[in-house]
Amino acid sequence: RVLFNEIADKYDLLNDALSLGQHRVWKRMAVRWSRARPGADALDVCCGSGDIALELARAVGPGGSVTGLDFAVEQLEVASWKQAASGAAAATPMRWVEGDALAL
């Protein structure tokens, strides 16, 4: 938890560097495979900085909702900032919840 809080502001840059940018493709594919549809409710467990949750928000649209769960509150803050700066995803109801995936 401490590590993910400490690297929250660098997390996306690390993903870019370590995956050579491929993480963006993987995240879009994961959302496609989830079959999230307009009006659906979606949960992103271990959401990190929110990339998949934001993709889910685009998929479910303003008639749906997305909850992002992570144990690192700093990651959730980054996710919230990204949501505010996003276009289409900003219209979808979203919540960012601090919690432990192992305790669901």
JSON list of C-alpha atoms in Angstrom, two decimals:
[
{"chain": "A", "resi": 1, "resn": "ARG", "atom": "CA", "xyz": [0.00, 0.00, 0.00]},
{"chain": "A", "resi": 2, "resn": "VAL", "atom": "CA", "xyz": [2.75, 2.43, 0.94]},
{"chain": "A", "resi": 3, "resn": "LEU", "atom": "CA", "xyz": [4.56, 1.83, -2.36]},
{"chain": "A", "resi": 4, "resn": "PHE", "atom": "CA", "xyz": [1.45, 2.46, -4.49]},
{"chain": "A", "resi": 5, "resn": "ASN", "atom": "CA", "xyz": [0.68, 5.64, -2.55]},
{"chain": "A", "resi": 6, "resn": "GLU", "atom": "CA", "xyz": [4.26, 6.86, -2.97]},
{"chain": "A", "resi": 7, "resn": "ILE", "atom": "CA", "xyz": [4.34, 6.31, -6.75]},
{"chain": "A", "resi": 8, "resn": "ALA", "atom": "CA", "xyz": [0.79, 7.50, -7.48]},
{"chain": "A", "resi": 9, "resn": "ASP", "atom": "CA", "xyz": [1.92, 10.62, -9.34]},
{"chain": "A", "resi": 10, "resn": "LYS", "atom": "CA", "xyz": [4.38, 8.57, -11.42]},
{"chain": "A", "resi": 11, "resn": "TYR", "atom": "CA", "xyz": [2.27, 5.41, -11.85]},
{"chain": "A", "resi": 12, "resn": "ASP", "atom": "CA", "xyz": [1.08, 6.16, -15.39]},
{"chain": "A", "resi": 13, "resn": "LEU", "atom": "CA", "xyz": [4.59, 7.10, -16.55]},
{"chain": "A", "resi": 14, "resn": "LEU", "atom": "CA", "xyz": [5.91, 3.85, -15.09]},
{"chain": "A", "resi": 15, "resn": "ASN", "atom": "CA", "xyz": [3.21, 1.89, -16.91]},
{"chain": "A", "resi": 16, "resn": "ASP", "atom": "CA", "xyz": [4.16, 3.62, -20.16]},
{"chain": "A", "resi": 17, "resn": "ALA", "atom": "CA", "xyz": [7.85, 2.87, -19.68]},
{"chain": "A", "resi": 18, "resn": "LEU", "atom": "CA", "xyz": [7.52, -0.70, -18.42]},
{"chain": "A", "resi": 19, "resn": "SER", "atom": "CA", "xyz": [4.97, -1.79, -21.04]},
{"chain": "A", "resi": 20, "resn": "LEU", "atom": "CA", "xyz": [6.28, 0.39, -23.88]},
{"chain": "A", "resi": 21, "resn": "GLY", "atom": "CA", "xyz": [2.83, 1.97, -24.00]},
{"chain": "A", "resi": 22, "resn": "GLN", "atom": "CA", "xyz": [1.06, -1.35, -24.51]},
{"chain": "A", "resi": 23, "resn": "HIS", "atom": "CA", "xyz": [-0.89, -1.02, -21.25]},
{"chain": "A", "resi": 24, "resn": "ARG", "atom": "CA", "xyz": [-3.29, 1.34, -23.01]},
{"chain": "A", "resi": 25, "resn": "VAL", "atom": "CA", "xyz": [-4.17, -1.34, -25.57]},
{"chain": "A", "resi": 26, "resn": "TRP", "atom": "CA", "xyz": [-4.51, -4.01, -22.86]},
{"chain": "A", "resi": 27, "resn": "LYS", "atom": "CA", "xyz": [-6.89, -1.78, -20.87]},
{"chain": "A", "resi": 28, "resn": "ARG", "atom": "CA", "xyz": [-9.12, -1.08, -23.87]},
{"chain": "A", "resi": 29, "resn": "MET", "atom": "CA", "xyz": [-9.18, -4.81, -24.63]},
{"chain": "A", "resi": 30, "resn": "ALA", "atom": "CA", "xyz": [-10.12, -5.63, -21.03]},
{"chain": "A", "resi": 31, "resn": "VAL", "atom": "CA", "xyz": [-13.09, -3.26, -21.23]},
{"chain": "A", "resi": 32, "resn": "ARG", "atom": "CA", "xyz": [-14.17, -4.77, -24.55]},
{"chain": "A", "resi": 33, "resn": "TRP", "atom": "CA", "xyz": [-13.95, -8.27, -23.05]},
{"chain": "A", "resi": 34, "resn": "SER", "atom": "CA", "xyz": [-16.02, -7.15, -20.06]},
{"chain": "A", "resi": 35, "resn": "ARG", "atom": "CA", "xyz": [-18.93, -6.51, -22.43]},
{"chain": "A", "resi": 36, "resn": "ALA", "atom": "CA", "xyz": [-19.90, -3.39, -20.49]},
{"chain": "A", "resi": 37, "resn": "ARG", "atom": "CA", "xyz": [-22.90, -1.85, -22.27]},
{"chain": "A", "resi": 38, "resn": "PRO", "atom": "CA", "xyz": [-24.70, 1.50, -22.10]},
{"chain": "A", "resi": 39, "resn": "GLY", "atom": "CA", "xyz": [-26.70, 1.79, -18.90]},
{"chain": "A", "resi": 40, "resn": "ALA", "atom": "CA", "xyz": [-24.75, -0.91, -17.04]},
{"chain": "A", "resi": 41, "resn": "ASP", "atom": "CA", "xyz": [-23.07, -0.65, -13.65]},
{"chain": "A", "resi": 42, "resn": "ALA", "atom": "CA", "xyz": [-19.39, -1.57, -13.53]},
{"chain": "A", "resi": 43, "resn": "LEU", "atom": "CA", "xyz": [-16.83, -2.23, -10.81]},
{"chain": "A", "resi": 44, "resn": "ASP", "atom": "CA", "xyz": [-13.08, -1.86, -11.31]},
{"chain": "A", "resi": 45, "resn": "VAL", "atom": "CA", "xyz": [-11.31, -3.71, -8.49]},
{"chain": "A", "resi": 46, "resn": "CYS", "atom": "CA", "xyz": [-7.73, -2.54, -7.83]},
{"chain": "A", "resi": 47, "resn": "CYS", "atom": "CA", "xyz": [-8.39, 0.44, -10.13]},
{"chain": "A", "resi": 48, "resn": "GLY", "atom": "CA", "xyz": [-5.09, 2.20, -9.51]},
{"chain": "A", "resi": 49, "resn": "SER", "atom": "CA", "xyz": [-5.07, 5.56, -11.28]},
{"chain": "A", "resi": 50, "resn": "GLY", "atom": "CA", "xyz": [-8.43, 4.83, -12.90]},
{"chain": "A", "resi": 51, "resn": "ASP", "atom": "CA", "xyz": [-7.65, 4.10, -16.55]},
{"chain": "A", "resi": 52, "resn": "ILE", "atom": "CA", "xyz": [-9.89, 1.04, -16.85]},
{"chain": "A", "resi": 53, "resn": "ALA", "atom": "CA", "xyz": [-12.65, 2.67, -14.78]},
{"chain": "A", "resi": 54, "resn": "LEU", "atom": "CA", "xyz": [-12.59, 5.66, -17.14]},
{"chain": "A", "resi": 55, "resn": "GLU", "atom": "CA", "xyz": [-12.78, 3.35, -20.16]},
{"chain": "A", "resi": 56, "resn": "LEU", "atom": "CA", "xyz": [-15.71, 1.58, -18.48]},
{"chain": "A", "resi": 57, "resn": "ALA", "atom": "CA", "xyz": [-17.39, 4.96, -17.98]},
{"chain": "A", "resi": 58, "resn": "ARG", "atom": "CA", "xyz": [-17.16, 5.62, -21.71]},
{"chain": "A", "resi": 59, "resn": "ALA", "atom": "CA", "xyz": [-18.68, 2.19, -22.37]},
{"chain": "A", "resi": 60, "resn": "VAL", "atom": "CA", "xyz": [-21.62, 2.47, -19.94]},
{"chain": "A", "resi": 61, "resn": "GLY", "atom": "CA", "xyz": [-22.30, 6.15, -20.60]},
{"chain": "A", "resi": 62, "resn": "PRO", "atom": "CA", "xyz": [-24.29, 8.59, -18.47]},
{"chain": "A", "resi": 63, "resn": "GLY", "atom": "CA", "xyz": [-27.08, 6.03, -17.95]},
{"chain": "A", "resi": 64, "resn": "GLY", "atom": "CA", "xyz": [-24.70, 3.65, -16.18]},
{"chain": "A", "resi": 65, "resn": "SER", "atom": "CA", "xyz": [-22.27, 4.00, -13.31]},
{"chain": "A", "resi": 66, "resn": "VAL", "atom": "CA", "xyz": [-18.75, 2.97, -12.43]},
{"chain": "A", "resi": 67, "resn": "THR", "atom": "CA", "xyz": [-17.12, 2.32, -9.07]},
{"chain": "A", "resi": 68, "resn": "GLY", "atom": "CA", "xyz": [-13.34, 2.21, -8.80]},
{"chain": "A", "resi": 69, "resn": "LEU", "atom": "CA", "xyz": [-11.93, 0.43, -5.73]},
{"chain": "A", "resi": 70, "resn": "ASP", "atom": "CA", "xyz": [-8.32, 0.56, -4.59]},
{"chain": "A", "resi": 71, "resn": "PHE", "atom": "CA", "xyz": [-6.43, 0.33, -1.31]},
{"chain": "A", "resi": 72, "resn": "ALA", "atom": "CA", "xyz": [-4.13, 3.26, -2.19]},
{"chain": "A", "resi": 73, "resn": "VAL", "atom": "CA", "xyz": [-5.89, 6.55, -1.50]},
{"chain": "A", "resi": 74, "resn": "GLU", "atom": "CA", "xyz": [-3.28, 8.52, -3.47]},
{"chain": "A", "resi": 75, "resn": "GLN", "atom": "CA", "xyz": [-4.07, 6.43, -6.57]},
{"chain": "A", "resi": 76, "resn": "LEU", "atom": "CA", "xyz": [-7.76, 7.26, -6.08]},
{"chain": "A", "resi": 77, "resn": "GLU", "atom": "CA", "xyz": [-6.93, 10.96, -5.96]},
{"chain": "A", "resi": 78, "resn": "VAL", "atom": "CA", "xyz": [-5.13, 10.68, -9.30]},
{"chain": "A", "resi": 79, "resn": "ALA", "atom": "CA", "xyz": [-8.12, 8.77, -10.70]},
{"chain": "A", "resi": 80, "resn": "SER", "atom": "CA", "xyz": [-10.49, 11.51, -9.53]},
{"chain": "A", "resi": 81, "resn": "TRP", "atom": "CA", "xyz": [-8.36, 14.21, -11.18]},
{"chain": "A", "resi": 82, "resn": "LYS", "atom": "CA", "xyz": [-8.30, 12.21, -14.41]},
{"chain": "A", "resi": 83, "resn": "GLN", "atom": "CA", "xyz": [-12.08, 11.84, -14.28]},
{"chain": "A", "resi": 84, "resn": "ALA", "atom": "CA", "xyz": [-12.53, 15.59, -13.88]},
{"chain": "A", "resi": 85, "resn": "ALA", "atom": "CA", "xyz": [-10.24, 16.21, -16.86]},
{"chain": "A", "resi": 86, "resn": "SER", "atom": "CA", "xyz": [-11.88, 13.59, -19.09]},
{"chain": "A", "resi": 87, "resn": "GLY", "atom": "CA", "xyz": [-14.50, 14.35, -21.68]},
{"chain": "A", "resi": 88, "resn": "ALA", "atom": "CA", "xyz": [-17.18, 11.69, -22.05]},
{"chain": "A", "resi": 89, "resn": "ALA", "atom": "CA", "xyz": [-16.27, 9.88, -18.85]},
{"chain": "A", "resi": 90, "resn": "ALA", "atom": "CA", "xyz": [-16.99, 13.03, -16.82]},
{"chain": "A", "resi": 91, "resn": "ALA", "atom": "CA", "xyz": [-20.74, 12.65, -17.60]},
{"chain": "A", "resi": 92, "resn": "THR", "atom": "CA", "xyz": [-20.95, 9.12, -16.16]},
{"chain": "A", "resi": 93, "resn": "PRO", "atom": "CA", "xyz": [-21.65, 8.77, -12.44]},
{"chain": "A", "resi": 94, "resn": "MET", "atom": "CA", "xyz": [-18.45, 7.49, -10.84]},
{"chain": "A", "resi": 95, "resn": "ARG", "atom": "CA", "xyz": [-17.29, 6.78, -7.30]},
{"chain": "A", "resi": 96, "resn": "TRP", "atom": "CA", "xyz": [-13.79, 6.19, -6.04]},
{"chain": "A", "resi": 97, "resn": "VAL", "atom": "CA", "xyz": [-13.74, 3.93, -2.99]},
{"chain": "A", "resi": 98, "resn": "GLU", "atom": "CA", "xyz": [-10.80, 3.13, -0.73]},
{"chain": "A", "resi": 99, "resn": "GLY", "atom": "CA", "xyz": [-10.93, -0.54, 0.14]},
{"chain": "A", "resi": 100, "resn": "ASP", "atom": "CA", "xyz": [-9.14, -3.86, 0.16]},
{"chain": "A", "resi": 101, "resn": "ALA", "atom": "CA", "xyz": [-10.07, -6.24, -2.68]},
{"chain": "A", "resi": 102, "resn": "LEU", "atom": "CA", "xyz": [-9.27, -9.18, -0.38]},
{"chain": "A", "resi": 103, "resn": "ALA", "atom": "CA", "xyz": [-11.98, -8.03, 2.05]},
{"chain": "A", "resi": 104, "resn": "LEU", "atom": "CA", "xyz": [-14.88, -7.71, -0.41]}
]
